PDB file of C-alpha atoms in Angstrom:
ATOM      1  CA  MET Y 200     -52.119  57.725 -35.869  1.00 38.00           C
ATOM      2  CA  ASP Y 201     -55.716  58.605 -34.936  1.00 37.00           C
ATOM      3  CA  PRO Y 202     -57.856  56.922 -37.454  1.00 32.00           C
ATOM      4  CA  ARG Y 203     -59.988  60.033 -37.665  1.00 32.00           C
ATOM      5  CA  LEU Y 204     -57.267  61.896 -39.592  1.00 34.00           C
ATOM      6  CA  ARG Y 205     -57.684  59.292 -42.594  1.00 34.00           C
ATOM      7  CA  GLY Y 206     -60.900  60.826 -43.662  1.00 35.00           C
ATOM      8  CA  PRO Y 207     -60.951  62.862 -46.991  1.00 36.00           C
ATOM      9  CA  ALA Y 208     -61.032  66.779 -46.600  1.00 41.00           C
ATOM     10  CA  GLN Y 209     -63.954  68.552 -47.797  1.00 39.00           C
ATOM     11  CA  ARG Y 210     -63.596  70.590 -50.960  1.00 41.00           C
ATOM     12  CA  GLY Y 211     -64.027  74.257 -50.225  1.00 41.00           C
ATOM     13  CA  PRO Y 212     -64.624  77.394 -52.360  1.00 38.00           C
ATOM     14  CA  HIS Y 213     -62.502  78.115 -55.405  1.00 38.00           C
ATOM     15  CA  LEU Y 214     -59.525  80.426 -54.905  1.00 36.00           C
ATOM     16  CA  ARG Y 215     -58.143  82.262 -57.840  1.00 37.00           C
ATOM     17  CA  ARG Y 216     -54.371  82.706 -57.689  1.00 35.00           C
ATOM     18  CA  PRO Y 217     -53.497  86.256 -56.585  1.00 33.00           C
ATOM     19  CA  ALA Y 218     -31.305  57.944 -37.776  1.00 36.00           C
ATOM     20  CA  PRO Y 219     -34.312  57.718 -36.002  1.00 36.00           C
ATOM     21  CA  GLY Y 220     -33.816  57.386 -32.195  1.00 39.00           C
ATOM     22  CA  HIS Y 221     -36.149  57.098 -29.302  1.00 41.00           C
ATOM     23  CA  HIS Y 222     -37.525  60.480 -29.455  1.00 46.00           C
ATOM     24  CA  ARG Y 223     -41.284  60.687 -28.356  1.00 51.00           C
ATOM     25  CA  PHE Y 224     -43.118  62.912 -30.880  1.00 51.00           C
ATOM     26  CA  PRO Y 225     -46.047  65.032 -29.926  1.00 54.00           C
ATOM     27  CA  ARG Y 226     -49.410  63.659 -30.938  1.00 57.00           C
ATOM     28  CA  VAL Y 227     -52.053  65.566 -32.877  1.00 54.00           C
ATOM     29  CA  HIS Y 228     -55.710  65.365 -32.777  1.00 52.00           C
ATOM     30  CA  PRO Y 229     -58.235  67.088 -35.109  1.00 54.00           C
ATOM     31  CA  LEU Y 230     -60.459  69.860 -33.839  1.00 53.00           C
ATOM     32  CA  GLY Y 231     -63.633  69.240 -35.637  1.00 49.00           C
ATOM     33  CA  GLN Y 232     -63.835  68.390 -39.412  1.00 47.00           C
ATOM     34  CA  PRO Y 233     -61.484  69.760 -42.012  1.00 47.00           C
ATOM     35  CA  ARG Y 234     -62.877  72.968 -43.166  1.00 47.00           C
ATOM     36  CA  SER Y 235     -63.169  74.299 -46.688  1.00 43.00           C
ATOM     37  CA  GLY Y 236     -62.783  77.376 -47.505  1.00 42.00           C
ATOM     38  CA  PRO Y 237     -21.497  74.425 -57.789  1.00 37.00           C
ATOM     39  CA  ALA Y 238     -20.613  75.714 -54.124  1.00 40.00           C
ATOM     40  CA  ALA Y 239     -18.012  78.370 -53.126  1.00 43.00           C
ATOM     41  CA  ARG Y 240     -15.362  77.086 -50.757  1.00 44.00           C
ATOM     42  CA  PRO Y 241     -14.033  79.398 -48.075  1.00 45.00           C
ATOM     43  CA  GLY Y 242     -12.229  82.284 -49.752  1.00 43.00           C
ATOM     44  CA  GLY Y 243     -13.646  81.226 -53.121  1.00 44.00           C
ATOM     45  CA  ARG Y 244     -16.304  82.516 -55.485  1.00 45.00           C
ATOM     46  CA  ARG Y 245     -19.176  84.647 -53.688  1.00 51.00           C
ATOM     47  CA  PRO Y 246     -22.786  83.898 -54.769  1.00 50.00           C
ATOM     48  CA  ASP Y 247     -24.475  86.182 -57.248  1.00 50.00           C
ATOM     49  CA  HIS Y 248     -27.230  87.986 -55.281  1.00 47.00           C
ATOM     50  CA  ARG Y 249     -29.265  88.427 -58.384  1.00 41.00           C
ATOM     51  CA  THR Y 250     -29.923  84.679 -58.487  1.00 41.00           C
ATOM     52  CA  GLY Y 251     -33.483  83.780 -57.475  1.00 40.00           C
ATOM     53  CA  GLY Y 252     -34.567  81.900 -54.354  1.00 45.00           C
ATOM     54  CA  GLU Y 253     -32.545  83.922 -51.824  1.00 76.00           C
ATOM     55  CA  ARG Y 254     -32.997  83.025 -48.183  1.00 88.00           C
ATOM     56  CA  GLY Y 255     -30.932  83.665 -45.083  1.00 92.00           C
ATOM     57  CA  ALA Y 256     -30.649  83.117 -41.321  1.00 94.00           C
ATOM     58  CA  ALA Y 257     -28.790  84.657 -38.331  1.00 93.00           C
ATOM     59  CA  LEU Y 258     -26.161  82.665 -36.416  1.00 94.00           C
ATOM     60  CA  PRO Y 259     -24.421  83.534 -32.954  1.00 92.00           C
ATOM     61  CA  GLY Y 260     -21.479  85.932 -33.211  1.00 92.00           C
ATOM     62  CA  GLY Y 261     -22.626  87.931 -35.917  1.00 94.00           C
ATOM     63  CA  ARG Y 262     -22.337  85.066 -38.389  1.00 95.00           C
ATOM     64  CA  PHE Y 263     -25.039  84.435 -40.872  1.00 94.00           C
ATOM     65  CA  LEU Y 264     -26.241  82.040 -43.671  1.00 95.00           C
ATOM     66  CA  LEU Y 265     -27.097  82.860 -47.273  1.00 93.00           C
ATOM     67  CA  GLY Y 266     -28.847  80.430 -49.493  1.00 93.00           C
ATOM     68  CA  LEU Y 267     -29.464  80.518 -53.251  1.00 90.00           C
ATOM     69  CA  GLU Y 268     -31.372  78.221 -55.529  1.00 86.00           C
ATOM     70  CA  GLY Y 269     -31.775  78.598 -59.306  1.00 79.00           C
ATOM     71  CA  TYR Y 270     -29.723  78.179 -62.506  1.00 74.00           C
ATOM     72  CA  ASP Y 271     -26.526  76.272 -61.161  1.00 77.00           C
ATOM     73  CA  PHE Y 272     -27.120  77.231 -57.747  1.00 83.00           C
ATOM     74  CA  TYR Y 273     -28.354  74.961 -54.995  1.00 89.00           C
ATOM     75  CA  ASP Y 274     -26.142  76.165 -52.183  1.00 93.00           C
ATOM     76  CA  THR Y 275     -25.842  77.617 -48.700  1.00 95.00           C
ATOM     77  CA  TRP Y 276     -22.885  79.815 -47.448  1.00 95.00           C
ATOM     78  CA  GLU Y 277     -21.799  80.622 -43.962  1.00 95.00           C
ATOM     79  CA  HIS Y 278     -20.392  84.051 -43.511  1.00 94.00           C
ATOM     80  CA  ASP Y 279     -18.954  85.974 -40.752  1.00 94.00           C
ATOM     81  CA  ARG Y 280     -19.990  89.514 -39.765  1.00 93.00           C
ATOM     82  CA  ASP Y 281     -17.719  91.004 -42.469  1.00 92.00           C
ATOM     83  CA  GLY Y 282     -19.154  88.839 -45.239  1.00 90.00           C
ATOM     84  CA  THR Y 283     -16.285  86.563 -45.735  1.00 93.00           C
ATOM     85  CA  VAL Y 284     -17.311  82.942 -46.565  1.00 94.00           C
ATOM     86  CA  LEU Y 285     -16.523  80.492 -43.883  1.00 96.00           C
ATOM     87  CA  ASP Y 286     -18.202  77.300 -45.151  1.00 97.00           C
ATOM     88  CA  SER Y 287     -20.544  76.210 -47.688  1.00 96.00           C
ATOM     89  CA  TRP Y 288     -22.775  73.334 -48.393  1.00 97.00           C
ATOM     90  CA  ARG Y 289     -24.683  72.004 -51.494  1.00 96.00           C
ATOM     91  CA  SER Y 290     -28.021  72.275 -49.717  1.00 96.00           C
ATOM     92  CA  TYR Y 291     -30.855  74.961 -49.598  1.00 96.00           C
ATOM     93  CA  GLY Y 292     -34.167  75.392 -48.285  1.00 96.00           C
ATOM     94  CA  HIS Y 293     -35.911  76.419 -45.063  1.00 96.00           C
ATOM     95  CA  TYR Y 294     -33.298  76.985 -42.206  1.00 97.00           C
ATOM     96  CA  VAL Y 295     -33.804  75.868 -38.642  1.00 97.00           C
ATOM     97  CA  ILE Y 296     -31.296  77.227 -36.273  1.00 96.00           C
ATOM     98  CA  GLY Y 297     -30.877  75.674 -32.709  1.00 89.00           C
ATOM     99  CA  THR Y 298     -28.940  72.357 -32.193  1.00 79.00           C
ATOM    100  CA  GLY Y 299     -26.668  73.133 -35.112  1.00 92.00           C
ATOM    101  CA  ILE Y 300     -28.165  74.068 -38.598  1.00 97.00           C
ATOM    102  CA  ARG Y 301     -30.973  71.994 -39.974  1.00 98.00           C
ATOM    103  CA  VAL Y 302     -32.509  72.544 -43.490  1.00 98.00           C
ATOM    104  CA  VAL Y 303     -35.997  71.427 -44.782  1.00 98.00           C
ATOM    105  CA  GLU Y 304     -34.736  71.250 -48.298  1.00 96.00           C
ATOM    106  CA  THR Y 305     -36.700  72.505 -51.344  1.00 93.00           C
ATOM    107  CA  ASP Y 306     -34.898  71.555 -54.482  1.00 90.00           C
ATOM    108  CA  ARG Y 307     -37.652  72.374 -56.952  1.00 88.00           C
ATOM    109  CA  ARG Y 308     -36.859  69.182 -58.836  1.00 87.00           C
ATOM    110  CA  ILE Y 309     -39.408  66.329 -60.000  1.00 86.00           C
ATOM    111  CA  PRO Y 310     -38.583  63.662 -58.718  1.00 89.00           C
ATOM    112  CA  THR Y 311     -37.370  65.522 -55.729  1.00 91.00           C
ATOM    113  CA  GLY Y 312     -34.203  64.630 -53.771  1.00 93.00           C
ATOM    114  CA  SER Y 313     -35.157  66.833 -50.869  1.00 95.00           C
ATOM    115  CA  ARG Y 314     -34.595  65.737 -47.345  1.00 97.00           C
ATOM    116  CA  VAL Y 315     -34.354  67.138 -43.785  1.00 98.00           C
ATOM    117  CA  VAL Y 316     -30.646  67.546 -43.361  1.00 98.00           C
ATOM    118  CA  ARG Y 317     -28.069  69.028 -40.819  1.00 98.00           C
ATOM    119  CA  LEU Y 318     -25.191  71.021 -41.903  1.00 98.00           C
ATOM    120  CA  LEU Y 319     -21.943  70.130 -40.315  1.00 97.00           C
ATOM    121  CA  PRO Y 320     -18.485  71.859 -40.536  1.00 97.00           C
ATOM    122  CA  GLY Y 321     -16.273  71.312 -43.617  1.00 97.00           C
ATOM    123  CA  GLY Y 322     -19.248  71.236 -46.039  1.00 97.00           C
ATOM    124  CA  VAL Y 323     -20.517  67.878 -44.540  1.00 98.00           C
ATOM    125  CA  ILE Y 324     -24.264  67.256 -44.841  1.00 98.00           C
ATOM    126  CA  GLU Y 325     -25.858  64.733 -42.428  1.00 98.00           C
ATOM    127  CA  ARG Y 326     -28.952  63.377 -44.230  1.00 97.00           C
ATOM    128  CA  GLY Y 327     -32.318  62.662 -42.603  1.00 97.00           C
ATOM    129  CA  PRO Y 328     -35.719  61.703 -43.784  1.00 97.00           C
ATOM    130  CA  ALA Y 329     -36.557  61.989 -47.406  1.00 97.00           C
ATOM    131  CA  LEU Y 330     -39.343  64.373 -48.501  1.00 96.00           C
ATOM    132  CA  ASN Y 331     -42.046  64.193 -51.300  1.00 93.00           C
ATOM    133  CA  ASP Y 332     -42.596  67.788 -51.910  1.00 92.00           C
ATOM    134  CA  PRO Y 333     -39.902  69.697 -53.843  1.00 91.00           C
ATOM    135  CA  THR Y 334     -41.381  73.210 -52.798  1.00 90.00           C
ATOM    136  CA  GLY Y 335     -42.626  72.575 -49.329  1.00 92.00           C
ATOM    137  CA  PRO Y 336     -43.784  75.465 -47.119  1.00 94.00           C
ATOM    138  CA  ARG Y 337     -41.993  77.016 -44.143  1.00 96.00           C
ATOM    139  CA  PRO Y 338     -42.050  74.555 -41.150  1.00 97.00           C
ATOM    140  CA  LEU Y 339     -42.864  74.944 -37.628  1.00 97.00           C
ATOM    141  CA  VAL Y 340     -40.320  74.520 -34.799  1.00 96.00           C
ATOM    142  CA  LEU Y 341     -41.677  73.338 -31.411  1.00 95.00           C
ATOM    143  CA  ASP Y 342     -40.025  74.157 -28.011  1.00 92.00           C
ATOM    144  CA  ASP Y 343     -38.270  70.866 -27.911  1.00 93.00           C
ATOM    145  CA  GLY Y 344     -36.731  71.406 -31.318  1.00 95.00           C
ATOM    146  CA  THR Y 345     -39.050  69.198 -33.242  1.00 96.00           C
ATOM    147  CA  ILE Y 346     -39.673  70.362 -36.753  1.00 97.00           C
ATOM    148  CA  LEU Y 347     -43.172  70.041 -38.157  1.00 97.00           C
ATOM    149  CA  ALA Y 348     -43.181  69.924 -41.929  1.00 97.00           C
ATOM    150  CA  LEU Y 349     -46.111  69.742 -44.275  1.00 96.00           C
ATOM    151  CA  ASP Y 350     -44.934  67.501 -46.967  1.00 95.00           C
ATOM    152  CA  ALA Y 351     -47.217  66.592 -50.005  1.00 92.00           C
ATOM    153  CA  GLY Y 352     -50.334  66.393 -47.838  1.00 94.00           C
ATOM    154  CA  GLU Y 353     -48.688  64.741 -44.839  1.00 96.00           C
ATOM    155  CA  LEU Y 354     -47.860  66.489 -41.484  1.00 97.00           C
ATOM    156  CA  ARG Y 355     -44.298  65.162 -40.666  1.00 97.00           C
ATOM    157  CA  ALA Y 356     -42.269  65.606 -37.357  1.00 96.00           C
ATOM    158  CA  VAL Y 357     -38.553  65.516 -37.406  1.00 97.00           C
ATOM    159  CA  ASP Y 358     -36.539  65.563 -34.249  1.00 95.00           C
ATOM    160  CA  ARG Y 359     -33.160  66.964 -33.386  1.00 95.00           C
ATOM    161  CA  ARG Y 360     -31.446  63.679 -34.240  1.00 95.00           C
ATOM    162  CA  LEU Y 361     -33.268  63.661 -37.592  1.00 97.00           C
ATOM    163  CA  GLY Y 362     -35.605  60.859 -36.756  1.00 96.00           C
ATOM    164  CA  GLY Y 363     -38.982  61.244 -38.508  1.00 95.00           C
ATOM    165  CA  THR Y 364     -42.554  60.086 -38.395  1.00 95.00           C
ATOM    166  CA  VAL Y 365     -45.816  60.927 -40.003  1.00 96.00           C
ATOM    167  CA  LEU Y 366     -48.198  62.483 -37.519  1.00 95.00           C
ATOM    168  CA  ALA Y 367     -51.294  63.031 -39.867  1.00 95.00           C
ATOM    169  CA  GLU Y 368     -52.112  62.106 -43.489  1.00 95.00           C
ATOM    170  CA  LEU Y 369     -54.278  65.101 -44.497  1.00 96.00           C
ATOM    171  CA  LEU Y 370     -54.635  64.964 -48.260  1.00 92.00           C
ATOM    172  CA  PRO Y 371     -53.333  62.358 -50.852  1.00 88.00           C
ATOM    173  CA  ILE Y 372     -50.898  64.278 -53.155  1.00 89.00           C
ATOM    174  CA  ALA Y 373     -48.976  62.468 -55.791  1.00 86.00           C
ATOM    175  CA  PRO Y 374     -45.177  63.593 -55.319  1.00 80.00           C
ATOM    176  CA  ASP Y 375     -45.025  64.679 -58.948  1.00 81.00           C
ATOM    177  CA  ARG Y 376     -48.158  66.951 -58.452  1.00 82.00           C
ATOM    178  CA  ALA Y 377     -47.061  68.322 -54.934  1.00 79.00           C
ATOM    179  CA  SER Y 378     -45.442  71.585 -56.425  1.00 74.00           C
ATOM    180  CA  GLY Y 379     -48.801  72.517 -57.963  1.00 82.00           C
ATOM    181  CA  HIS Y 380     -50.341  72.989 -54.525  1.00 88.00           C
ATOM    182  CA  ILE Y 381     -50.118  76.067 -52.211  1.00 91.00           C
ATOM    183  CA  CYS Y 382     -49.528  75.094 -48.614  1.00 94.00           C
ATOM    184  CA  ALA Y 383     -49.008  76.694 -45.291  1.00 96.00           C
ATOM    185  CA  LEU Y 384     -48.579  75.943 -41.606  1.00 96.00           C
ATOM    186  CA  SER Y 385     -49.326  78.049 -38.711  1.00 96.00           C
ATOM    187  CA  ARG Y 386     -49.469  77.579 -34.777  1.00 96.00           C
ATOM    188  CA  GLU Y 387     -51.373  79.303 -32.109  1.00 94.00           C
ATOM    189  CA  GLY Y 388     -50.727  77.752 -28.698  1.00 91.00           C
ATOM    190  CA  GLU Y 389     -51.535  74.057 -28.840  1.00 91.00           C
ATOM    191  CA  ARG Y 390     -53.295  74.359 -32.129  1.00 95.00           C
ATOM    192  CA  VAL Y 391     -51.661  73.782 -35.505  1.00 96.00           C
ATOM    193  CA  THR Y 392     -53.342  74.935 -38.652  1.00 97.00           C
ATOM    194  CA  ALA Y 393     -52.443  73.298 -41.985  1.00 97.00           C
ATOM    195  CA  VAL Y 394     -53.864  74.980 -45.252  1.00 97.00           C
ATOM    196  CA  ILE Y 395     -53.626  73.374 -48.701  1.00 95.00           C
ATOM    197  CA  ALA Y 396     -54.840  75.006 -51.891  1.00 93.00           C
ATOM    198  CA  GLU Y 397     -55.532  72.207 -54.475  1.00 90.00           C
ATOM    199  CA  PRO Y 398     -55.569  73.067 -58.167  1.00 86.00           C
ATOM    200  CA  LEU Y 399     -58.924  71.931 -59.696  1.00 84.00           C
ATOM    201  CA  PRO Y 400     -58.553  69.397 -62.497  1.00 80.00           C
ATOM    202  CA  GLY Y 401     -58.585  70.937 -65.972  1.00 77.00           C
ATOM    203  CA  HIS Y 402     -58.285  74.355 -64.606  1.00 73.00           C
ATOM    204  CA  PRO Y 403     -54.773  76.272 -64.129  1.00 68.00           C
ATOM    205  CA  THR Y 404     -55.662  78.937 -61.607  1.00 75.00           C
ATOM    206  CA  PRO Y 405     -58.947  77.983 -59.457  1.00 85.00           C
ATOM    207  CA  TYR Y 406     -58.093  76.098 -56.332  1.00 88.00           C
ATOM    208  CA  ALA Y 407     -60.154  74.282 -53.719  1.00 91.00           C
ATOM    209  CA  VAL Y 408     -58.862  75.416 -50.205  1.00 94.00           C
ATOM    210  CA  HIS Y 409     -58.653  72.667 -47.624  1.00 95.00           C
ATOM    211  CA  THR Y 410     -57.957  73.601 -43.891  1.00 97.00           C
ATOM    212  CA  TRP Y 411     -57.238  71.462 -40.857  1.00 97.00           C
ATOM    213  CA  THR Y 412     -56.953  72.560 -37.212  1.00 96.00           C
ATOM    214  CA  LEU Y 413     -54.938  69.995 -35.042  1.00 95.00           C
ATOM    215  CA  ARG Y 414     -54.272  69.954 -31.474  1.00 93.00           C
ATOM    216  CA  LEU Y 415     -50.806  69.039 -30.084  1.00 88.00           C
ATOM    217  CA  HIS Y 416     -50.537  66.704 -27.036  1.00 83.00           C
ATOM    218  CA  PRO Y 417     -47.585  65.827 -25.127  1.00 76.00           C
ATOM    219  CA  PRO Y 418     -46.118  62.233 -26.143  1.00 73.00           C
ATOM    220  CA  ARG Y 419     -47.286  59.343 -24.268  1.00 72.00           C
ATOM    221  CA  THR Y 420     -44.711  58.122 -21.473  1.00 63.00           C
TER     222      THR Y 420
END
């Protein structure tokens, strides 16, 4: 990791709330200083769409995923084009469709048991790297299928084989406090921008906003 990424971020203005393989990961370099500023089986019970936390994703052939989190739900269902349940998994989060179905889980629990996983036929879950943030933001997906996830102040990369590494340590956040932060990732060309809004001590709504802009570089050969 570039040692320049280890420096503390500057505090910005307050915001009031409105099996690791041999994959070569991309490298990131900073552009300047941080700126301020129970599951249903096929043919079984269908999910209650009134439950909070609904997410979905389109699959080939008119199939689709529906995920629900809340109350007794922490589940993903695969449906055909007519809405019939084909498969289900005890997993939920941000769906990444490409080489199979990967999920950056968001279980909203402390301590969290979230991971980056792959959903396999028959309700089987292949488990990858553990995460520290129970409510992580939507990840980015690079052209080679690598997932970039902002996880409790760290920028993580997870490849198609579920091998993971930390690309940058941005802001130290204790895992039991991660859910109180508001985070986002965005990309424009080779530039990746990470934003973390940090709650100020003793105040429930004002935030200090930290922004990092990093450049992606091809992996070293």
